[in-house]
PDB file of C-alpha atoms in Angstrom:
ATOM      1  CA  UNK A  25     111.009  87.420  75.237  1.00  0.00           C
ATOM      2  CA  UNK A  26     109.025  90.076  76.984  1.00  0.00           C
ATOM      3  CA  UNK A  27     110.311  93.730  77.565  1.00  0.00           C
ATOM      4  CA  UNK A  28     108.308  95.677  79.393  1.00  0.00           C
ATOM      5  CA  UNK A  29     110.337  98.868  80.665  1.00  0.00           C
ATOM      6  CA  UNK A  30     106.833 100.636  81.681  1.00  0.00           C
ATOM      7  CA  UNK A  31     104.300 101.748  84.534  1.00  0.00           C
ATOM      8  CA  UNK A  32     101.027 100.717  83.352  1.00  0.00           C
ATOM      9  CA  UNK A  33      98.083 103.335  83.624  1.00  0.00           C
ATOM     10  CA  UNK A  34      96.745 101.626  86.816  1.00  0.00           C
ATOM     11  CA  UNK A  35      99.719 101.428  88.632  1.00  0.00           C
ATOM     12  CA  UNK A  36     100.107 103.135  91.844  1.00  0.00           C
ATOM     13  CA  UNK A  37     102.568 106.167  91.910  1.00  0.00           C
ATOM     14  CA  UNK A  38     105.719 105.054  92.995  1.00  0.00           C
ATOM     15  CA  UNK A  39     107.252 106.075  96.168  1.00  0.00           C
ATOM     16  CA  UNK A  40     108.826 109.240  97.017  1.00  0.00           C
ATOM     17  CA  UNK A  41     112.568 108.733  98.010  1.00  0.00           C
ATOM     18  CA  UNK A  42     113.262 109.315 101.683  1.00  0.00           C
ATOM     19  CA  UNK A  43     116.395 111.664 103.467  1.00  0.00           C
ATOM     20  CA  UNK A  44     117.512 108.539 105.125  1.00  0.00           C
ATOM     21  CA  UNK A  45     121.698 108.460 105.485  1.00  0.00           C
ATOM     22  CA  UNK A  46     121.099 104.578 104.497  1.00  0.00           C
ATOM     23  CA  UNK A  47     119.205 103.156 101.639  1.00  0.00           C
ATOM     24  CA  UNK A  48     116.282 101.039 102.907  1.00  0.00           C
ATOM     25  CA  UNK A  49     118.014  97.544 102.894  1.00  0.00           C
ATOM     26  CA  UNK A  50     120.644  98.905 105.558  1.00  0.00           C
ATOM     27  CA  UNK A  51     123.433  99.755 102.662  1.00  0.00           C
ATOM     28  CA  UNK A  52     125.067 102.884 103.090  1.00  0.00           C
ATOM     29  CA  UNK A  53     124.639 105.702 100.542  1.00  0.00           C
ATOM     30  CA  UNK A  54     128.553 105.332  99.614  1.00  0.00           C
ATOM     31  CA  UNK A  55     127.754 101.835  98.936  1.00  0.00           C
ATOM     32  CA  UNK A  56     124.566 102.714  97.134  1.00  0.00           C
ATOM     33  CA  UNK A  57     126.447 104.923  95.003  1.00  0.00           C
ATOM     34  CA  UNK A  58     129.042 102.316  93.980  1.00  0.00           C
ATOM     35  CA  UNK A  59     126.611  99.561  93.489  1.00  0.00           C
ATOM     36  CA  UNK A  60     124.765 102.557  90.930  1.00  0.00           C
ATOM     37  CA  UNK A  61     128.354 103.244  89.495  1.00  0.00           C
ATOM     38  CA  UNK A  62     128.969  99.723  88.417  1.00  0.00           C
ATOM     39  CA  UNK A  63     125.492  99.182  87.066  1.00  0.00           C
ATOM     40  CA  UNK A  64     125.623 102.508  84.780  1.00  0.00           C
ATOM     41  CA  UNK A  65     129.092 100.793  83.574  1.00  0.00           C
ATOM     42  CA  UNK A  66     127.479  97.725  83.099  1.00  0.00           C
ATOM     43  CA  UNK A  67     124.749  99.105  81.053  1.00  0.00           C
ATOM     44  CA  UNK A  68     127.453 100.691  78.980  1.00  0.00           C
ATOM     45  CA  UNK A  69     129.159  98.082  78.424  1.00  0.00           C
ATOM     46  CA  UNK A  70     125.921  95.574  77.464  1.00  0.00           C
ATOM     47  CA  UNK A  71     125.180  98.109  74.963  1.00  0.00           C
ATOM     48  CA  UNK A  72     128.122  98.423  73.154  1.00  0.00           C
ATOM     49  CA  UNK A  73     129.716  95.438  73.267  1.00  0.00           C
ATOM     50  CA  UNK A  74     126.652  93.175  74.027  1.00  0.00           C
ATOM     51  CA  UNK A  75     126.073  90.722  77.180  1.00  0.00           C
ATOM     52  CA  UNK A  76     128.179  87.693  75.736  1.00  0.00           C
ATOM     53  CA  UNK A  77     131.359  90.126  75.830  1.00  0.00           C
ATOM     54  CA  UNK A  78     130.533  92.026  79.188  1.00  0.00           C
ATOM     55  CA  UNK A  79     132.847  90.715  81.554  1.00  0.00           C
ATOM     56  CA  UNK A  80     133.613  91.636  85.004  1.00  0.00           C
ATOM     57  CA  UNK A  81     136.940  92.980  83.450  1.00  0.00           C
ATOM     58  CA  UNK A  82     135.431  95.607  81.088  1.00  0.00           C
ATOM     59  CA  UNK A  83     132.690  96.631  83.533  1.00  0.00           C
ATOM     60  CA  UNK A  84     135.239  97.419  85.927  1.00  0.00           C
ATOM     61  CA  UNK A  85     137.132  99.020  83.030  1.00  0.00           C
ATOM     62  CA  UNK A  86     134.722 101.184  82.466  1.00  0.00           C
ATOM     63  CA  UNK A  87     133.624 101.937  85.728  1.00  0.00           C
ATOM     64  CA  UNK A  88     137.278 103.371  86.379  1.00  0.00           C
ATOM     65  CA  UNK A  89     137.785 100.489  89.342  1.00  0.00           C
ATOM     66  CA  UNK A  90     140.836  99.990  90.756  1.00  0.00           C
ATOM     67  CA  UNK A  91     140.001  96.150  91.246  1.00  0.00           C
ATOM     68  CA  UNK A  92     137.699  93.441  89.124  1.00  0.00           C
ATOM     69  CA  UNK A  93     136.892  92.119  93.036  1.00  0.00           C
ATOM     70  CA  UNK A  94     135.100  95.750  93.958  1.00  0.00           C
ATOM     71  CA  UNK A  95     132.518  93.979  91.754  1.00  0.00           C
ATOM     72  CA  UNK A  96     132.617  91.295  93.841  1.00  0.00           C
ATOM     73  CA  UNK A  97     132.478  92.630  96.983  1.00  0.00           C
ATOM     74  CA  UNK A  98     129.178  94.639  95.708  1.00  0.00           C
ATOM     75  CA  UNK A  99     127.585  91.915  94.129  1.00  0.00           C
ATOM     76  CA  UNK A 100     127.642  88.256  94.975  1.00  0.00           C
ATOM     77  CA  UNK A 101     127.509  87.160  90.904  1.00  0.00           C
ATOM     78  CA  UNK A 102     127.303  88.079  87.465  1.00  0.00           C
ATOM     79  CA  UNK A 103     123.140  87.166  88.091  1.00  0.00           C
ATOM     80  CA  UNK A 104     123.116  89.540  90.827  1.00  0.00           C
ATOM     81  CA  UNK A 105     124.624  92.324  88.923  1.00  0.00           C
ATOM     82  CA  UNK A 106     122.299  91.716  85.852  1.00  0.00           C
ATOM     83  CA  UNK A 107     119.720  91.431  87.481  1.00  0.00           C
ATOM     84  CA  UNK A 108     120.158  94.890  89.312  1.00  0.00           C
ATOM     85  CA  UNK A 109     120.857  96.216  85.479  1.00  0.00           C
ATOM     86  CA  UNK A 110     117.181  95.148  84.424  1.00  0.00           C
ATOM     87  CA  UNK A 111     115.641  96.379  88.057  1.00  0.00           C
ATOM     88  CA  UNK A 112     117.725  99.876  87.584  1.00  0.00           C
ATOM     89  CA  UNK A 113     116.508 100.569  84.051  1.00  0.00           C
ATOM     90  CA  UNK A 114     112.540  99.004  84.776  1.00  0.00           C
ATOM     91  CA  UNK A 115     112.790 101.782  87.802  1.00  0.00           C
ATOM     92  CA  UNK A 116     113.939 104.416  85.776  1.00  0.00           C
ATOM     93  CA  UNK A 117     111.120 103.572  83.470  1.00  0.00           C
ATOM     94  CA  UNK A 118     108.384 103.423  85.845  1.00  0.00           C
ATOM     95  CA  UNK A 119     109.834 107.047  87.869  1.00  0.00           C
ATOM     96  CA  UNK A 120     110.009 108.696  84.277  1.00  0.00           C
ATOM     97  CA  UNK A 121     106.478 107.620  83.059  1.00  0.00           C
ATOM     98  CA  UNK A 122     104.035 107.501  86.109  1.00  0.00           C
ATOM     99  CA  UNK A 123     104.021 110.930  86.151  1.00  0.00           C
ATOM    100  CA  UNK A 124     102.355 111.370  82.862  1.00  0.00           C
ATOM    101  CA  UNK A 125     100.427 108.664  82.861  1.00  0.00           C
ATOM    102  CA  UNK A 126      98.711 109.355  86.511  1.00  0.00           C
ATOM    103  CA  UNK A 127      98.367 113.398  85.325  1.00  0.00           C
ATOM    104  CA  UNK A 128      95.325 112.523  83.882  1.00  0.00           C
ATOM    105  CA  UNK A 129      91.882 110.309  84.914  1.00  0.00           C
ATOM    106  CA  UNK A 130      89.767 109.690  82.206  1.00  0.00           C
ATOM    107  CA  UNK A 131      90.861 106.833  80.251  1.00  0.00           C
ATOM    108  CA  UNK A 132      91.294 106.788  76.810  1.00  0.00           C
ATOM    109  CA  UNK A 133      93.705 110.036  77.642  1.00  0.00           C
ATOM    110  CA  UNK A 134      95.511 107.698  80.212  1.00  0.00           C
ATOM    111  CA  UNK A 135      96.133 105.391  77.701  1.00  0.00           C
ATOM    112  CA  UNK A 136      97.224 107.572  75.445  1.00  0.00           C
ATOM    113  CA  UNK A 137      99.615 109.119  77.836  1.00  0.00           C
ATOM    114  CA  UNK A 138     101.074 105.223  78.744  1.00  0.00           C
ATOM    115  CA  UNK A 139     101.842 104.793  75.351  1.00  0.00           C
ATOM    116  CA  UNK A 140     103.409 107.892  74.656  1.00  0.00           C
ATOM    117  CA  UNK A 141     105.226 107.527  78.021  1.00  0.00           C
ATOM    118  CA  UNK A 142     106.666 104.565  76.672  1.00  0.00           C
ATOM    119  CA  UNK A 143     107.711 105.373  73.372  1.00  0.00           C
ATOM    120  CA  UNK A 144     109.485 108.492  74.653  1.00  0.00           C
ATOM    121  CA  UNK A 145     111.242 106.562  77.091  1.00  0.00           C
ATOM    122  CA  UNK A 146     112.743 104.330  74.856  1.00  0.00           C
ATOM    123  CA  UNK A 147     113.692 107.482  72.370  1.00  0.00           C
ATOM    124  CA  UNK A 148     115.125 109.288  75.406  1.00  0.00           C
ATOM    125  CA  UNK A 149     117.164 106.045  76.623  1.00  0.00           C
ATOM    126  CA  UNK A 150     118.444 104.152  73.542  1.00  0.00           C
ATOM    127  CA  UNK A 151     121.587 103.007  75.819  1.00  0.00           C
ATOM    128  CA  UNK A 152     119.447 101.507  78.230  1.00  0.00           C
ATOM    129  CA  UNK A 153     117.226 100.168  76.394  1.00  0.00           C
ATOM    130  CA  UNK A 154     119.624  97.974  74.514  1.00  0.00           C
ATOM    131  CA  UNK A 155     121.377  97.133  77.540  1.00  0.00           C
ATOM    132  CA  UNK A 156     118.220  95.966  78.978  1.00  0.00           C
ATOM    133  CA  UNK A 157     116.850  93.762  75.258  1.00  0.00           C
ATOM    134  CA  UNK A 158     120.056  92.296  75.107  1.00  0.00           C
ATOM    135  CA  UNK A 159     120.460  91.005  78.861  1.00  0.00           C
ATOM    136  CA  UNK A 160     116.668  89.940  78.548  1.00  0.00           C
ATOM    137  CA  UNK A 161     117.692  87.672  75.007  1.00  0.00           C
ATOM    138  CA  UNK A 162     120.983  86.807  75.943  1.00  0.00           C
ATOM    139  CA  UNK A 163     121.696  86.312  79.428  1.00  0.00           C
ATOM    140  CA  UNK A 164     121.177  82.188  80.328  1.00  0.00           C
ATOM    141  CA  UNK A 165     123.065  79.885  82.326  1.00  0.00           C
ATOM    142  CA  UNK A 166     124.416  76.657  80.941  1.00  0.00           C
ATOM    143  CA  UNK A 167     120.864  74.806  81.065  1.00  0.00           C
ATOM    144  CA  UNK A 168     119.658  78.001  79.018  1.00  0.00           C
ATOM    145  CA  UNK A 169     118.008  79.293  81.268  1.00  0.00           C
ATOM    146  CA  UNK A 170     117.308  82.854  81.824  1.00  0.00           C
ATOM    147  CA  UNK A 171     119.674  84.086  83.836  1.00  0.00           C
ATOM    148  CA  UNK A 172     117.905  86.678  85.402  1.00  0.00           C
ATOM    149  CA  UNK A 173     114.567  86.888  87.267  1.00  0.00           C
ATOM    150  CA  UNK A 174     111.005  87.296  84.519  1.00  0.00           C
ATOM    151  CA  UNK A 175     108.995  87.791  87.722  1.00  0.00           C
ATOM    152  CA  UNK A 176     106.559  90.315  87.483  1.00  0.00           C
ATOM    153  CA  UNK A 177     107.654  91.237  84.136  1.00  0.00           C
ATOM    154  CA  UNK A 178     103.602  90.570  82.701  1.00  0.00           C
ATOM    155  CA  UNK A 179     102.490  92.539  85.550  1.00  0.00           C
ATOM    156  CA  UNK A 180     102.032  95.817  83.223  1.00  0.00           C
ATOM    157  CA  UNK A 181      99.816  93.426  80.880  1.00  0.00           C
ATOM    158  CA  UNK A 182      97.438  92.494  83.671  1.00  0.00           C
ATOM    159  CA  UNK A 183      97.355  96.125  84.734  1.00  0.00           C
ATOM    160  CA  UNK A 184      97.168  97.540  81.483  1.00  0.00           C
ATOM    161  CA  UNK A 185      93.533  94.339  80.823  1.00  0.00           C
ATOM    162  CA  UNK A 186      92.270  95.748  84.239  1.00  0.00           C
ATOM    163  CA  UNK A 187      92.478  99.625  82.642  1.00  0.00           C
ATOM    164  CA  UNK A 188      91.143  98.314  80.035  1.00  0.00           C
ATOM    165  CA  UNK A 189      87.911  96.692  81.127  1.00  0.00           C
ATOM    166  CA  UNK A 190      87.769  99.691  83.822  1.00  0.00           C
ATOM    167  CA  UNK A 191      87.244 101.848  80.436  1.00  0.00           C
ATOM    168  CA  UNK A 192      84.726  99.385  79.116  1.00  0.00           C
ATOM    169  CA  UNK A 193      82.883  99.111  82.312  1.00  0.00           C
ATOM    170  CA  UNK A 194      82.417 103.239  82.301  1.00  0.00           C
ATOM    171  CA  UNK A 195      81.309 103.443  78.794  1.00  0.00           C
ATOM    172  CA  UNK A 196      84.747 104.944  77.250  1.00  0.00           C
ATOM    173  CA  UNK A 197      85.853 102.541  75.588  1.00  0.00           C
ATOM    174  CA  UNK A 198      83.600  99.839  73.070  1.00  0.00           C
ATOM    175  CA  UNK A 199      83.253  96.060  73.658  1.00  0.00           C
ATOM    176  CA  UNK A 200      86.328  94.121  73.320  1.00  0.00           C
ATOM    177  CA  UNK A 201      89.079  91.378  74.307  1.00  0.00           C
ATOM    178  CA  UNK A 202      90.666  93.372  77.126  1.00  0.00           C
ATOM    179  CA  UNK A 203      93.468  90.409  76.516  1.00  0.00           C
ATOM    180  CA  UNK A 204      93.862  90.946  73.134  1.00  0.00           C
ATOM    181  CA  UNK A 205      94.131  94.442  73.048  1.00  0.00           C
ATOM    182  CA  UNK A 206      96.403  94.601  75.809  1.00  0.00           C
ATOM    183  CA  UNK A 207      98.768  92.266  74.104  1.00  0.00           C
ATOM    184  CA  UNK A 208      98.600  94.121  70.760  1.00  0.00           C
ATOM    185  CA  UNK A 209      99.425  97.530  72.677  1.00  0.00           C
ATOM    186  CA  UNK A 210     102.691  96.153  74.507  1.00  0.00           C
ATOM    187  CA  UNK A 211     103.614  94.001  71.678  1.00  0.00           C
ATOM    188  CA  UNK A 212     103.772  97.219  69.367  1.00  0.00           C
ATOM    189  CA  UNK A 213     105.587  98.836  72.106  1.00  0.00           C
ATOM    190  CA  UNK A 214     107.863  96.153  72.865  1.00  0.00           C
ATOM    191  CA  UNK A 215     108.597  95.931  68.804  1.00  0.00           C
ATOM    192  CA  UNK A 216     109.555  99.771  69.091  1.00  0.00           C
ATOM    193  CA  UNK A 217     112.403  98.797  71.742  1.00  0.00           C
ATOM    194  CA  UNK A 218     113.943  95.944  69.906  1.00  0.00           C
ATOM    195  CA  UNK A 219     114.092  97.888  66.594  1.00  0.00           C
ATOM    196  CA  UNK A 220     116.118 100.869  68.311  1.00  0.00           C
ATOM    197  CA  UNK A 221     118.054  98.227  70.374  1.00  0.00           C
ATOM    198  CA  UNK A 222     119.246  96.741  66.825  1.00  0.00           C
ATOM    199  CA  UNK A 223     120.552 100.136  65.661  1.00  0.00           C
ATOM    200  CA  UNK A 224     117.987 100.599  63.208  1.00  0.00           C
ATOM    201  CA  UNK A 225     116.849 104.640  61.658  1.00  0.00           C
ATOM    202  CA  UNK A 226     113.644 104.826  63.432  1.00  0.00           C
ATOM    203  CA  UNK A 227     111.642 107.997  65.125  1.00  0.00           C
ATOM    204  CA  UNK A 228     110.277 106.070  67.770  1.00  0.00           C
ATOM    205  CA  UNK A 229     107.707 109.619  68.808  1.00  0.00           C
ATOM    206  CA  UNK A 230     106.557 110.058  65.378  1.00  0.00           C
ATOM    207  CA  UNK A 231     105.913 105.614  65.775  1.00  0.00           C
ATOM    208  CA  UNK A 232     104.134 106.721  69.753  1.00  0.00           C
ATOM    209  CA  UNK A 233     102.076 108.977  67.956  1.00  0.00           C
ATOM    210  CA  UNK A 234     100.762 106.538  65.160  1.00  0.00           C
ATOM    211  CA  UNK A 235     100.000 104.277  68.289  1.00  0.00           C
ATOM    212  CA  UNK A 236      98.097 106.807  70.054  1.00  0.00           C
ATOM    213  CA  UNK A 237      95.642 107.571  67.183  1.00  0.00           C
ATOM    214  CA  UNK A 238      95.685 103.658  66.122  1.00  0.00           C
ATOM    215  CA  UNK A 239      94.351 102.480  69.396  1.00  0.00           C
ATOM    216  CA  UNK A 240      92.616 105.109  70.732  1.00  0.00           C
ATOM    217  CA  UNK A 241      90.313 104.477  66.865  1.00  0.00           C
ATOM    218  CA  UNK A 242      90.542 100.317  68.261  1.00  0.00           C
ATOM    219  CA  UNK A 243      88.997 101.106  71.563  1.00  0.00           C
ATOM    220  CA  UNK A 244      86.822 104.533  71.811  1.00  0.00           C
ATOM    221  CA  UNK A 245      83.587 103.881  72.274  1.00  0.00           C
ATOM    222  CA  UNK A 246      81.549 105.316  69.070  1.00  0.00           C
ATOM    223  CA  UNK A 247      78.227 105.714  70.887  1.00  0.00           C
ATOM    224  CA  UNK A 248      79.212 107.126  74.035  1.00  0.00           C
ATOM    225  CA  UNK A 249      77.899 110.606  74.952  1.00  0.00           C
TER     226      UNK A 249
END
């Protein structure tokens, strides 16, 4: 299972919201605002009582509906509204931490920024971030399996080799396997949001800023200028 609630440092900005009355697939902003409503309940609900026990019921519990079929008149399934869950928080993500990550051009302080972008996301967003770990684990259909959409989910991988090799290729960063590195960054980023999404004591900026220094020592090139 792969988490990756991040903008990778060569990621394009992401768009600037418009001052459209209607959202850009032709829903109006009332309806926008309830389909956001029920997701924000249903990431409360995920996170405390996990996906197995997040029916339609307490969503719409929690959401203060007056109706389980609102739900259902905003989303055509429990797949469609889970899947909006993971797209909402990934979103969030990405708005929070392209910012810091595209302040800055050379790369080694790029990468330091992703990581730290990352890490302070997940510290900032501990309710999401379980919401989103256990949907990703849990959620399957009867044939087990996953019950929401993985597309695009390795995307920040690929983008985060490509920054990679774009450091190597200007001399900041030494020889290495842009792969392996890559997978060693987001795996000890992705290890950071299942440990706060079990609950456990864990400063997950003092843990960004280990990462920093420990990778920016794996890949700075010693005998550039």
């Amino acid at each position: 299972m792969r988490v990756n609630p991040d903008s990778a440092p060569s990621t394009p900005s992401a768009p600037g919201s418009g001052s459209s009355s209607s959202s850009s697939s032709g829903r109006s902003l009332t309806t926008d605002a309830r389909r956001a409503q029920i997701v924000a309940a249903a990431i409360e609900t995920v996170a405390e009582l996990g996906f197995a026990r997040a029916s339609f019921a307490q969503i719409a519990k929690r959401a203060k509906l007056s109706s389980v079929r609102l739900i259902s008149y905003h989303f055509q399934d429990k797949e469609d509204l889970f899947q909006a869950l993971v797209d909402t928080v990934q979103e969030a993500a990405r708005a929070a931490m392209q910012p810091r990550i595209h302040a800055h051009s050379a790369p080694a302080a790029q990468l330091a920024a992703y990581i730290e972008a990352n890490l302070e996301f997940l510290a900032d967003h501990p309710v999401e971030v379980r919401a989103l770990v256990d949907v990703l684990a849990g959620a399957r259909r009867e044939d087990g399996s996953p019950l929401v959409s993985s597309a695009g989910f390795d995307t920040p991988v690929a983008l985060l080799v490509q920054h990679l090799r774009n450091g190597q290729l200007s001399g900041d960063f030494r020889p290495f396997d842009a792969e392996a590195m890559a997978t060693a960054i987001r795996a000890s980023i992705d290890a950071a949001a299942n440990r706060l999404s079990a609950g456990d004591d864990f400063d997950a900026r003092a843990y960004g800023r280990e990462l920093v220094t420990l990778f920016a020592l794996a890949t700075r090139n010693e005998e550039a200028k």
